[in-house]
Coordinates of C-alpha atoms in Angstrom, one line a residue:
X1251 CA -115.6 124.8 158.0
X1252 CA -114.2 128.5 157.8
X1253 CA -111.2 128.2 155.3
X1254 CA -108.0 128.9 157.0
X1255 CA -106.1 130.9 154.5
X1256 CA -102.8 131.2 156.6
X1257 CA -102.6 127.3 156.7
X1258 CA -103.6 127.2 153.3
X1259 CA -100.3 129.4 152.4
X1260 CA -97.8 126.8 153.7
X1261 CA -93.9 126.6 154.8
X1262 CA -93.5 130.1 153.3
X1263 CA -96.0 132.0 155.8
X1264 CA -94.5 129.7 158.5
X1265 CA -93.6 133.1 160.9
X1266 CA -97.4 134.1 160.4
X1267 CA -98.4 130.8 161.1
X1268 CA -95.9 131.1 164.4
X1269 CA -97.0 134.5 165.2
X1270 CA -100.8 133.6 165.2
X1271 CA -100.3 130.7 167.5
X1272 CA -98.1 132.6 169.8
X1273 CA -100.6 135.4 170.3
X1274 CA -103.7 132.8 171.4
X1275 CA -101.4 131.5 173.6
X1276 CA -99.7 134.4 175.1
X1277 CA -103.3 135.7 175.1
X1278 CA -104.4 132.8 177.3
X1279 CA -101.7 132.8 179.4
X1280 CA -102.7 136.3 180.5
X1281 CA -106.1 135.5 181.3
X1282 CA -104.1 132.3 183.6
X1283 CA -102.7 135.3 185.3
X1284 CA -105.2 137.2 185.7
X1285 CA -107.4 134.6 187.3
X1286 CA -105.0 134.2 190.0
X1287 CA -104.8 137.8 190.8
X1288 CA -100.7 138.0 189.3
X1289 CA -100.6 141.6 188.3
X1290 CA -98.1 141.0 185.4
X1291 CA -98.0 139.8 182.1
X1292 CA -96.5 136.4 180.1
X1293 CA -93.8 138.1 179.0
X1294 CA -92.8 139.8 182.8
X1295 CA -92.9 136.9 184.0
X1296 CA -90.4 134.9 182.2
X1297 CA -88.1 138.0 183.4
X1298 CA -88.6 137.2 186.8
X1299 CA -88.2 133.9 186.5
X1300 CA -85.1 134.4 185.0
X1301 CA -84.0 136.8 187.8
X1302 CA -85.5 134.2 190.4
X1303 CA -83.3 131.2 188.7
X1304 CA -79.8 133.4 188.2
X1305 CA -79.6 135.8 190.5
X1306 CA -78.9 139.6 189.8
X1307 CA -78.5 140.4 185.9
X1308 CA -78.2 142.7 184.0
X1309 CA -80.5 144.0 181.0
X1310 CA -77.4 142.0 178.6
X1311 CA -77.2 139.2 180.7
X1312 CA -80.8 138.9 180.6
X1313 CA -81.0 139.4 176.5
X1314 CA -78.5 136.7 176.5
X1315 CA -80.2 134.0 178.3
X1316 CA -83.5 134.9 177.0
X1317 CA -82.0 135.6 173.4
X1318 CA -84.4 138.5 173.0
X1319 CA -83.3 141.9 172.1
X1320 CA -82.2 144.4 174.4
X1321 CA -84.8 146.8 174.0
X1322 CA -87.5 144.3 174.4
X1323 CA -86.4 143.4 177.6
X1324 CA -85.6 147.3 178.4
X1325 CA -89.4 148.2 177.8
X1326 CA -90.6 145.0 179.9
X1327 CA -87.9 145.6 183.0
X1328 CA -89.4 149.3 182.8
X1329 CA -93.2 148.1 183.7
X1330 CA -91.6 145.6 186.6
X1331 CA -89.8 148.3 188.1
X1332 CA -92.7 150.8 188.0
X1333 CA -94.6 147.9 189.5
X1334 CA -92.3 147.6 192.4
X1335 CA -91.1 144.1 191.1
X1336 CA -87.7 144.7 190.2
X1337 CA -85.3 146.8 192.1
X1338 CA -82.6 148.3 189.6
X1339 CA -79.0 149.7 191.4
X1340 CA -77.8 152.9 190.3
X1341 CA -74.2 152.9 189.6
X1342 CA -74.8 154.0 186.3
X1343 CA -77.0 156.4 184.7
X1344 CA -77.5 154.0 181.5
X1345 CA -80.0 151.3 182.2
X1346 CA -78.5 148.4 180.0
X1347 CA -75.5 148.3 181.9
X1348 CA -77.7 148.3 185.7
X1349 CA -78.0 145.1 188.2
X1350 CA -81.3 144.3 188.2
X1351 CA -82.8 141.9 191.1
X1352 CA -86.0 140.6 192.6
X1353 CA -87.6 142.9 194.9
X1354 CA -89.3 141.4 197.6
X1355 CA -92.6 141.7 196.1
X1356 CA -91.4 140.3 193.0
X1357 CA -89.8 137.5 194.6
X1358 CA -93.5 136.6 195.8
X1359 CA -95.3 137.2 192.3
X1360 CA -93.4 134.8 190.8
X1361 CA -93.1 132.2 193.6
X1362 CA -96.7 132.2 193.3
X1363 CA -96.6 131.4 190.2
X1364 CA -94.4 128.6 190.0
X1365 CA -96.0 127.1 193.1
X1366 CA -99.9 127.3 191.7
X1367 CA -100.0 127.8 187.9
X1368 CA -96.6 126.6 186.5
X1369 CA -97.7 122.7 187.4
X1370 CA -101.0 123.3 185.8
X1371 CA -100.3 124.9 182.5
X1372 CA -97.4 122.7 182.0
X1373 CA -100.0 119.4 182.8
X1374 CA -102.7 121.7 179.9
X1375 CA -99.8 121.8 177.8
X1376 CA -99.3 117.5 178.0
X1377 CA -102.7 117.3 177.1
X1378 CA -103.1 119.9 174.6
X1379 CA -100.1 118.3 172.4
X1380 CA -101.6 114.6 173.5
X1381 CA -98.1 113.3 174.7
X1382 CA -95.8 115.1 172.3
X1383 CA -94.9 117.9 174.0
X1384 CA -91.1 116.9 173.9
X1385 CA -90.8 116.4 170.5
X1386 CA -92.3 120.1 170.0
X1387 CA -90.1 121.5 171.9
X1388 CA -86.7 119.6 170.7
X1389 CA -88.0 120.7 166.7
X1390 CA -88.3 124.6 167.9
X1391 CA -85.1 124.3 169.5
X1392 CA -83.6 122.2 166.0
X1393 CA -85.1 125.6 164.0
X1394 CA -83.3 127.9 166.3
X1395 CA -80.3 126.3 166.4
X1396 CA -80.2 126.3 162.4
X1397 CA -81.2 129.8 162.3
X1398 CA -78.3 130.6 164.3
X1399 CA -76.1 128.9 162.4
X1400 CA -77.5 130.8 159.0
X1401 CA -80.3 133.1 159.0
X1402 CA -83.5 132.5 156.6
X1403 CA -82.0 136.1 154.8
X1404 CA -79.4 133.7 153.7
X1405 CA -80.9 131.0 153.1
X1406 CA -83.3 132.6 151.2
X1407 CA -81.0 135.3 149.0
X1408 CA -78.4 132.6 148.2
X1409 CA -81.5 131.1 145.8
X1410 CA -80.4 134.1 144.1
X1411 CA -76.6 134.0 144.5
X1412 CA -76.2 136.7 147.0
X1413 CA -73.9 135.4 150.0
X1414 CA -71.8 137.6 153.1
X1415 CA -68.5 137.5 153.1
X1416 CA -66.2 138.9 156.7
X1417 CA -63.7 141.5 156.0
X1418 CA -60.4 140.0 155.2
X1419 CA -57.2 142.2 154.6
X1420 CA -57.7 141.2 151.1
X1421 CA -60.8 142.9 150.9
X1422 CA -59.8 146.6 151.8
X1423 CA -59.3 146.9 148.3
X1424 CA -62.8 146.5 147.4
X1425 CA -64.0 148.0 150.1
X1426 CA -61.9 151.6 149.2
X1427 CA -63.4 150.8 145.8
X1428 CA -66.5 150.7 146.1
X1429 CA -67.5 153.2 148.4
X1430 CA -64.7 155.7 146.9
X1431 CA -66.8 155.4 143.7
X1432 CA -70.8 156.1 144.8
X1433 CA -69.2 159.3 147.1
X1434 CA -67.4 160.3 144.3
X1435 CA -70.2 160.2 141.8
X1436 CA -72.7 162.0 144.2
X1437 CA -70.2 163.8 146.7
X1438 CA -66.9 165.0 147.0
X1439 CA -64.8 162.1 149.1
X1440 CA -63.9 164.1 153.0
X1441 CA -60.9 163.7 154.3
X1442 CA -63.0 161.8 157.0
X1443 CA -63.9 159.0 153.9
X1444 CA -60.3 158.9 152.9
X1445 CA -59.0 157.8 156.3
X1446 CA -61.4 155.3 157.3
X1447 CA -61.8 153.5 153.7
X1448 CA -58.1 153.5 153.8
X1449 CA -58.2 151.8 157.5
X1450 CA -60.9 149.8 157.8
X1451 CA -59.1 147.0 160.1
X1452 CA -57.8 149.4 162.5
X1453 CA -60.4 151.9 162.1
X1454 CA -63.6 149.3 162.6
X1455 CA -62.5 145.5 163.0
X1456 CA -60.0 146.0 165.5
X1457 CA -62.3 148.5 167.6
X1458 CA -65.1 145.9 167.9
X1459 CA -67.3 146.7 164.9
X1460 CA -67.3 144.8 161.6
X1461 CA -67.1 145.1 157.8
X1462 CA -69.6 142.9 155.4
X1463 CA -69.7 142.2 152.1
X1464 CA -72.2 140.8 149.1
X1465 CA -70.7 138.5 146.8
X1466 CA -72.9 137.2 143.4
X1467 CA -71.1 134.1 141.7
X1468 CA -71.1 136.5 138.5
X1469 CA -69.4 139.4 139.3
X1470 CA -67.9 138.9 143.1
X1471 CA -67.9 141.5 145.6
X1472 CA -70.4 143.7 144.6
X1473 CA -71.1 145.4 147.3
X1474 CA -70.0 146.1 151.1
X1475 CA -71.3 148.1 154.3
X1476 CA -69.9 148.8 157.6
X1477 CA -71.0 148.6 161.3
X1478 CA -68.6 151.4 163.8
X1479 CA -68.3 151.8 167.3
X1480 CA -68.4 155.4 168.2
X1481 CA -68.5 157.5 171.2
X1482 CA -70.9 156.5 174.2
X1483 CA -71.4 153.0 173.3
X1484 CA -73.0 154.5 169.8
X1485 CA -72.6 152.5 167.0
X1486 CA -72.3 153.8 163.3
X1487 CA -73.9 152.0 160.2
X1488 CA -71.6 153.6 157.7
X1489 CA -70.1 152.8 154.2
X1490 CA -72.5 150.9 152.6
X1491 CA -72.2 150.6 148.8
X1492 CA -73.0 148.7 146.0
X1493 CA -71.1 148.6 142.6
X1494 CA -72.9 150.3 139.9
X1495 CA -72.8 146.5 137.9
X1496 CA -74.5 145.0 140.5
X1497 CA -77.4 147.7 140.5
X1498 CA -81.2 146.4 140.2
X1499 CA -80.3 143.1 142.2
X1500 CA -81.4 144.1 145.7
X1501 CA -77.7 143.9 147.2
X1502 CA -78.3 147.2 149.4
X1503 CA -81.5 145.5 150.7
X1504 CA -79.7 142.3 151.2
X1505 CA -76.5 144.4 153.2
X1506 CA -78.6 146.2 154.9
X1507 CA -80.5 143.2 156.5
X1508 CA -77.6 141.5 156.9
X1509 CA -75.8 144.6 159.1
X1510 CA -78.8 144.5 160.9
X1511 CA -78.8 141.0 161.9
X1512 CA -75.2 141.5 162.3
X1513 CA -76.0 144.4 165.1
X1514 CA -78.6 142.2 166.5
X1515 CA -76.1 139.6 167.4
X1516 CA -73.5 142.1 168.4
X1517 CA -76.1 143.2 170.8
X1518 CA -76.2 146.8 169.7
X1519 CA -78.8 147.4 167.3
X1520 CA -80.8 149.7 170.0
X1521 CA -77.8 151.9 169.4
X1522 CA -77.2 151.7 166.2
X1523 CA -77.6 155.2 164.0
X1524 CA -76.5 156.4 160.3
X1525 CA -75.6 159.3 158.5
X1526 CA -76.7 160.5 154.9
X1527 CA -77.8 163.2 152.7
X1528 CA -81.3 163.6 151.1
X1529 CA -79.9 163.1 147.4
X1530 CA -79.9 159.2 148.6
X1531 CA -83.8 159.0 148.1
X1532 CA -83.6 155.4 147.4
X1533 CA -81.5 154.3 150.2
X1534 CA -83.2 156.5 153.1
X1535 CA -86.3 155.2 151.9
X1536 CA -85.3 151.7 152.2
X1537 CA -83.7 152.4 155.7
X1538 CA -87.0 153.6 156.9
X1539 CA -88.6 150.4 155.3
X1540 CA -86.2 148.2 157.5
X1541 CA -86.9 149.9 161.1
X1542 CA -84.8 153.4 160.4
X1543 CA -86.3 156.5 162.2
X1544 CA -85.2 160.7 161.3
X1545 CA -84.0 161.6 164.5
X1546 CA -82.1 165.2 165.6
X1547 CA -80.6 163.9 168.5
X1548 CA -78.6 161.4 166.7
X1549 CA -78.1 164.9 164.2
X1550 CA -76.6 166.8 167.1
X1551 CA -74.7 164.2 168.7
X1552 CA -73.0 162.8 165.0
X1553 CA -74.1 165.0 161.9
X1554 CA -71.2 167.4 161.8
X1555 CA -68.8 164.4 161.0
X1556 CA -69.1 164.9 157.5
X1557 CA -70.3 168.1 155.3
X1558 CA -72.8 166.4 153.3
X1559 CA -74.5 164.9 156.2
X1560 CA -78.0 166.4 156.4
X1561 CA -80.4 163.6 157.4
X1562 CA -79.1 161.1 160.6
X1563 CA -81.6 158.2 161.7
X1564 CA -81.6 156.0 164.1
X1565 CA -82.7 152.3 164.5
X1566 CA -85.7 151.0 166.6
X1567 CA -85.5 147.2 166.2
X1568 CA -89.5 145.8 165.5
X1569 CA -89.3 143.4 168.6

């Protein structure tokens, strides 16, 4: 037999492992559709199912119940509509915040479905898991629910003592601190700086955004990064420092992911942008490594905020 190197790699590689399996069977499941003549995809169809079950949604509603990103199910909505399958209303020029419904095409596509395949995959499925099909399911939904409570990027970076902490009004300090000194040592601190690290409740908290921190049992807050809401439902990724002590440990990697997940939850990481100058080698580099794309709109629409400001990027989550 072939040796299966993936399998041989264990609990550590269990995403890989995940992945794999879920592209043979999303692969199949095409070729399900295809045989009956569905022109849509496994992944379309769960959105009209969805739409068939609730009602009218919209894309959030639809993230929220699926508990997939909004730009996934942005790009998938966009083939059903081309397709005819989904009619969108038009209140609004921003597609997140439009009613999307069944069309009556659609409405048949996926009646079809759930009349003629449904009943037969889920009888393959029985047999292809001998019995056990419950018990599957109930352990994926006993990994998601644990993930939810605390992400593997904790789990996995507390091994090394690096934990989140929430802003708390006893935190401001550190959080002027910190960032006062890296602007400082490379910049000159704006008036712009001054009044949001001296504000960050009313400035960020209070206006729906939030303020994270990196704690080691060592030295404490070491480090500290903020998500903003801005104008047009933009969000900023702003203030993120790490205390010159704490430099070598990965702490802006570990922020950064954090923020991420953090905008991910908040369901705004398709909006989410940052400012920077190209003295921060390092950092840019790691915010391209982590989904981060150069990007003049975002320039044009943000950039003049602060003088240094000479390189904007915005986020394009992987999934």
């Amino acid at each position: 037999m072939t040796p299966d190197t993936l399998a041989d790699l264990g609990p550590a590689f269990l995403g890989s492992r995940l992945k794999r399996l879920s592209d043979r069977l999303q692969a199949e499941a095409t070729a399900v559709l295809q045989a009956h003549d569905l022109p849509i995809q496994p992944a379309q169809q769960v959105l009209l199912a969805a739409l068939k079950q609730d009602g009218a949604l919209t894309i959030g509603a639809l993230a929220q119940r699926l508990r997939l990103s909004q730009p996934t199910i942005t790009r998938t909505v966009q083939g059903l509509v081309d397709q005819g399958l989904v009619g969108v209303s038009r209140e609004t020029r921003d597609l997140r915040h439009k009613t999307l419904s069944l069309t009556e095409g659609g409405a048949r596509v996926i009646g079809t479905a759930q009349r003629e395949i449904w009943p037969r995959v889920a009888a393959a499925v029985t047999e292809l898991c001998d019995g056990g099909e419950q018990a599957l399911l109930d352990q994926i939904a006993t990994l998601e629910a644990r993930l939810d409570a605390r992400s593997l990027v904790d789990r996995v970076t507390a091994a090394r003592g690096l934990t989140v902490r929430e802003f708390s009004d006893d935190l401001a300090g550190a959080f002027y601190a910190i960032n006062a000194a890296w602007i400082s040592q490379m910049f000159t601190l704006e008036e712009n700086d001054v009044t949001l690290l001296e504000n960050p409740r009313a400035l960020i908290v209070d206006k729906g955004g939030a303020v994270l921190f990196a704690q080691t049992p060592d030295l404490g807050v070491v480090g500290t990064c903020a998500i903003m809401r801005m104008k047009d439902g933009w969000f900023e990724l702003t203030k993120m420092g790490v205390l010159e002590a704490a430099r070598g440990r990965k702490v802006g990697e570990f922020l950064l992911a954090a923020a991420l997940e953090r905008a991910e939850a908040m369901g705004v990481a398709d909006r989410l942008y940052l400012l920077t100058n190209r003295k921060c080698a390092a950092a840019i580099h790691l915010y391209e490594k982590l989904g981060f794309q150069h990007d003049a709109e975002i320039m044009a629409l943000f950039g003049g905020r602060y003088e240094r400001c000479d390189v904007a990027m915005r986020y394009w989550p992987a999934s």
